[in-house]
XYZ file of C-alpha atoms in Angstrom:
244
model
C 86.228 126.460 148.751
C 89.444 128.062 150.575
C 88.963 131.310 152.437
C 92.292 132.143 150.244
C 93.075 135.846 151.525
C 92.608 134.637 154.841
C 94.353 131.884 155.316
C 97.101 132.410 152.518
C 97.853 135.971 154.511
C 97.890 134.370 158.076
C 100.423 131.221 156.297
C 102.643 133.510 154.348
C 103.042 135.256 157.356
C 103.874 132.310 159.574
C 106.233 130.649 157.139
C 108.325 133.752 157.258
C 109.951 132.561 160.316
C 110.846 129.746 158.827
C 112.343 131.205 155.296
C 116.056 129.898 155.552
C 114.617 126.076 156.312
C 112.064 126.342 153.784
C 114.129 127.830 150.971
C 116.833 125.201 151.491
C 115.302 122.420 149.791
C 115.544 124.541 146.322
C 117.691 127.150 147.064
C 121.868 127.774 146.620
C 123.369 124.444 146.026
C 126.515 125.701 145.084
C 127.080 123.752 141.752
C 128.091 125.048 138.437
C 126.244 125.618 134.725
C 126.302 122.562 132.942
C 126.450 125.142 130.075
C 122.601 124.060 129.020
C 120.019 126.271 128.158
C 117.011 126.408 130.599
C 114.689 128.331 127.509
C 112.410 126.961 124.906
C 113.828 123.449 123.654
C 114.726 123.968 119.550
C 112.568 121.038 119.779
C 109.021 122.204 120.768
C 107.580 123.134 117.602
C 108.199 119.110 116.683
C 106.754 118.271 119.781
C 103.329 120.001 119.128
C 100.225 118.077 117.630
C 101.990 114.470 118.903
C 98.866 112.273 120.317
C 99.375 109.267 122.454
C 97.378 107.209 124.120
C 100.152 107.029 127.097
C 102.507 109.597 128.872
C 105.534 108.238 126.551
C 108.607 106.725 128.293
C 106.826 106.120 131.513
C 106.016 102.866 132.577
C 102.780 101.051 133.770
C 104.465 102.041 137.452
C 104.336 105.241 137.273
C 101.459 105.389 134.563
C 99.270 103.821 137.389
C 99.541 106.609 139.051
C 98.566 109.322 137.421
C 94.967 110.089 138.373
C 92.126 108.807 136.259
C 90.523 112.623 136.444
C 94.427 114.240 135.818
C 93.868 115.873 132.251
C 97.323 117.616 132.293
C 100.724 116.358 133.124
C 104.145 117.764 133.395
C 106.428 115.291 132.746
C 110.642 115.735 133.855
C 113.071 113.068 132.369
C 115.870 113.210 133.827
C 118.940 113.087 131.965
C 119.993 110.143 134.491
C 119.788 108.360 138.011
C 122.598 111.574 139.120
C 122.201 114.166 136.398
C 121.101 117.384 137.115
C 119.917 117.962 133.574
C 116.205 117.065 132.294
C 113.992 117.441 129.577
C 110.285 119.127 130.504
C 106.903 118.727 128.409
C 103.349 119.299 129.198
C 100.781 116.903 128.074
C 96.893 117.477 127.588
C 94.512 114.809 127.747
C 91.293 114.801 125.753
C 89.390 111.352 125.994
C 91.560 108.993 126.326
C 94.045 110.404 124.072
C 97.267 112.921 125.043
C 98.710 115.376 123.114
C 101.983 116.831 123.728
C 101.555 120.484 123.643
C 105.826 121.959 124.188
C 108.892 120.735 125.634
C 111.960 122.722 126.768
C 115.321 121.742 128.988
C 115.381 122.197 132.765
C 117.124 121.569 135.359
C 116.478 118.945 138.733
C 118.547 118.105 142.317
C 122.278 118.544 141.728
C 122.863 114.920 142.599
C 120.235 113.552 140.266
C 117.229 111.512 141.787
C 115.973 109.377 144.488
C 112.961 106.861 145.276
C 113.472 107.971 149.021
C 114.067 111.772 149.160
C 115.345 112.797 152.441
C 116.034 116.300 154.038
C 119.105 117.674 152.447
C 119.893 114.760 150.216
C 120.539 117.380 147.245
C 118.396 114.730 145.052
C 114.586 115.265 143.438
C 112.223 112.903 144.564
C 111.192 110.726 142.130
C 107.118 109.791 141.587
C 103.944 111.273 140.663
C 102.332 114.230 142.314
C 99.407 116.837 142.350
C 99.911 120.555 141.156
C 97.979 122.565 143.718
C 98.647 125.934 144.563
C 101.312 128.640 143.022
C 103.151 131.766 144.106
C 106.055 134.049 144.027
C 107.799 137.830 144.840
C 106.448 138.948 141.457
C 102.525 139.540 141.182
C 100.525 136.973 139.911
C 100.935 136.440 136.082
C 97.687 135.402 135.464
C 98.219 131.857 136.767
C 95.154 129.610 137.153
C 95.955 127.850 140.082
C 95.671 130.053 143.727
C 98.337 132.212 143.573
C 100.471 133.848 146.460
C 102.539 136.900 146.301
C 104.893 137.492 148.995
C 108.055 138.746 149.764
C 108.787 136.201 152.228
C 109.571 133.939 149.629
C 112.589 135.822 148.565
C 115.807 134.183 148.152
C 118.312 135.887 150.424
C 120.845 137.905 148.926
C 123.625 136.209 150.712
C 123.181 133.596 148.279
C 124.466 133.775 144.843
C 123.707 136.574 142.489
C 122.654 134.282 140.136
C 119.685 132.770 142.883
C 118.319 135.626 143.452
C 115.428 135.160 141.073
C 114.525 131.548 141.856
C 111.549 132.113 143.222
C 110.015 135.041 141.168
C 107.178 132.198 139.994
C 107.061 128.937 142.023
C 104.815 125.909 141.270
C 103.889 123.935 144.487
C 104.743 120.430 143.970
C 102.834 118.325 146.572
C 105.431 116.427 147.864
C 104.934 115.747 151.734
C 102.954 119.233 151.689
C 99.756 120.392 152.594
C 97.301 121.338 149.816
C 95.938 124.475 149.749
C 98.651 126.441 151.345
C 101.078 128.707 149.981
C 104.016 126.960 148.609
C 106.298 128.278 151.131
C 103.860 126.880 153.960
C 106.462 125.226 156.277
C 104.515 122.065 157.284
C 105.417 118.690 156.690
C 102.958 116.242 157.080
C 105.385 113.020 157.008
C 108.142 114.817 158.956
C 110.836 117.061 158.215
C 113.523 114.293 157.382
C 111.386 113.292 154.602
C 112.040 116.319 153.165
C 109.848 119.907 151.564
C 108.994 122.409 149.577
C 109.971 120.330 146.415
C 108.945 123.582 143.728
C 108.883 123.791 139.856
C 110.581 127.384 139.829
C 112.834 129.561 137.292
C 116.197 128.437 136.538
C 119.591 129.397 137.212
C 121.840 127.391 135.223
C 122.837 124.180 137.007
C 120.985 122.152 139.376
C 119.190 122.648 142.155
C 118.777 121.318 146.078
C 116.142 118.854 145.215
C 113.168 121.297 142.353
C 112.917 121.500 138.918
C 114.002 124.348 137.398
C 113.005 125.855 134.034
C 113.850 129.703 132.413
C 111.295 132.470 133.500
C 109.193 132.273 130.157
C 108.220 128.733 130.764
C 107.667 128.838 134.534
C 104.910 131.458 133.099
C 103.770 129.443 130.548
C 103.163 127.177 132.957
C 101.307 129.554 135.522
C 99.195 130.891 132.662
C 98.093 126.988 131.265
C 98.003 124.656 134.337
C 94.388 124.659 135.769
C 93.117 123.382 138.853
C 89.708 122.312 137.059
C 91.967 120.115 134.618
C 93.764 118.392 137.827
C 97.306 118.869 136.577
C 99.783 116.842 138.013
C 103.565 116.027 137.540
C 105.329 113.038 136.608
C 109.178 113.119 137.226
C 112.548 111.236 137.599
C 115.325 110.204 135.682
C 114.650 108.328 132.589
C 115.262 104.933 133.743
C 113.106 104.552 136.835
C 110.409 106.351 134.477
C 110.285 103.616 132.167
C 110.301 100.863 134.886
């Protein structure tokens, strides 16, 4: 088990020198509203009660790769290969059988996707990865998985108004990170050109440097649901490479 207030305080506090670099991979990209909602899809209540015996619209590529112990799974489709507009749903597992509990609209990179993210590339990496540790300026919602409050994840008021709440709630995505660290934790264990702190956090209306973005009710939906002991992971691209 992780000494949490000890080495989430010493982290938090080390990553603070390092906030502009860190909060540039989701941070201002400068784009504008594609006029979607970010808040509960009209759609969820149809998606509840749905079971499956495969994420749907993912391909054995990607299905491959979801762990054999993962029993929840956030999946993002991505509108396309350079949309900035997705589709979100979380999926339980029981057996061998999935259920898809909600689904809502979101938001990904401003320039769409990529198989090879790189530093700056304005794209979300596309693939499957672990959901390990959460955070945020506000306090902790009640999430499930270790959560870290800290101020030093504030987006900097320089940036647009509408940024400024970005990273209230932040989901670690574990994307060339180290588990176990806050999200804002600046290392990068295959280099910094391959890019960092890739984050499900709250939307604000158009795309984003290379996270997935979704409005403030769902980010704590998710905080609240996703549980370390039910090793939640997320599946996510655009559409097309999903189904490959």
């Amino acid at each position: 088990m992780r000494n949490a207030g000890a080495v989430r305080a010493g982290v938090a506090m080390a990553a603070c020198g390092v906030l502009l670099t860190t909060l540039a991979a989701c941070g201002a990209d400068g784009g504008t509203s594609s006029g979607r909602s970010s808040g509960d899809d009209a759609r969820s209540d149809e998606a509840r009660a749905v079971d499956l015996k495969r994420i749907p619209d993912v391909g054995d590529r990607y299905q491959k790769q979801i762990p054999a112990n993962a029993r929840q799974v956030v999946a993002v489709y991505g509108d396309g290969e350079n949309s900035a507009d997705s589709t979100i749903a979380l999926f339980t597992r029981t057996g061998d059988t999935w259920k898809k509990e909600r689904a809502w609209s979101g938001h990904n990179g401003k320039k769409g996707w990529t198989t090879e993210h790189r530093e700056n590339d304005k794209r979300s990496p596309v693939g499957v990865f672990t959901l390990s540790d959460a955070g945020g300026v506000l306090a902790d919602p009640g999430a499930k998985l270790p959560y870290t409050q800290t101020a030093s994840i504030q987006a900097p008021h320089y940036w647009a108004k509408s940024h400024w709440h970005d990273f209230d709630y932040v989901i670690a995505i574990d994307y060339n990170r180290v588990k176990g660290t806050p999200p804002n934790d600046p290392n990068r264990p295959q280099g910094q050109s391959k890019g960092g702190s890739i984050w499900l956090h709250m939307d604000h209306g158009s795309g984003t440097s290379a996270c997935v973005s979704q409005s403030k009710a769902n980010m704590e939906y998710l905080l609240k649901t996703l549980d370390p002991k039910q090793h939640p992971v997320v599946v996510m691209g655009d559409k097309a490479e999903l189904k490959a």
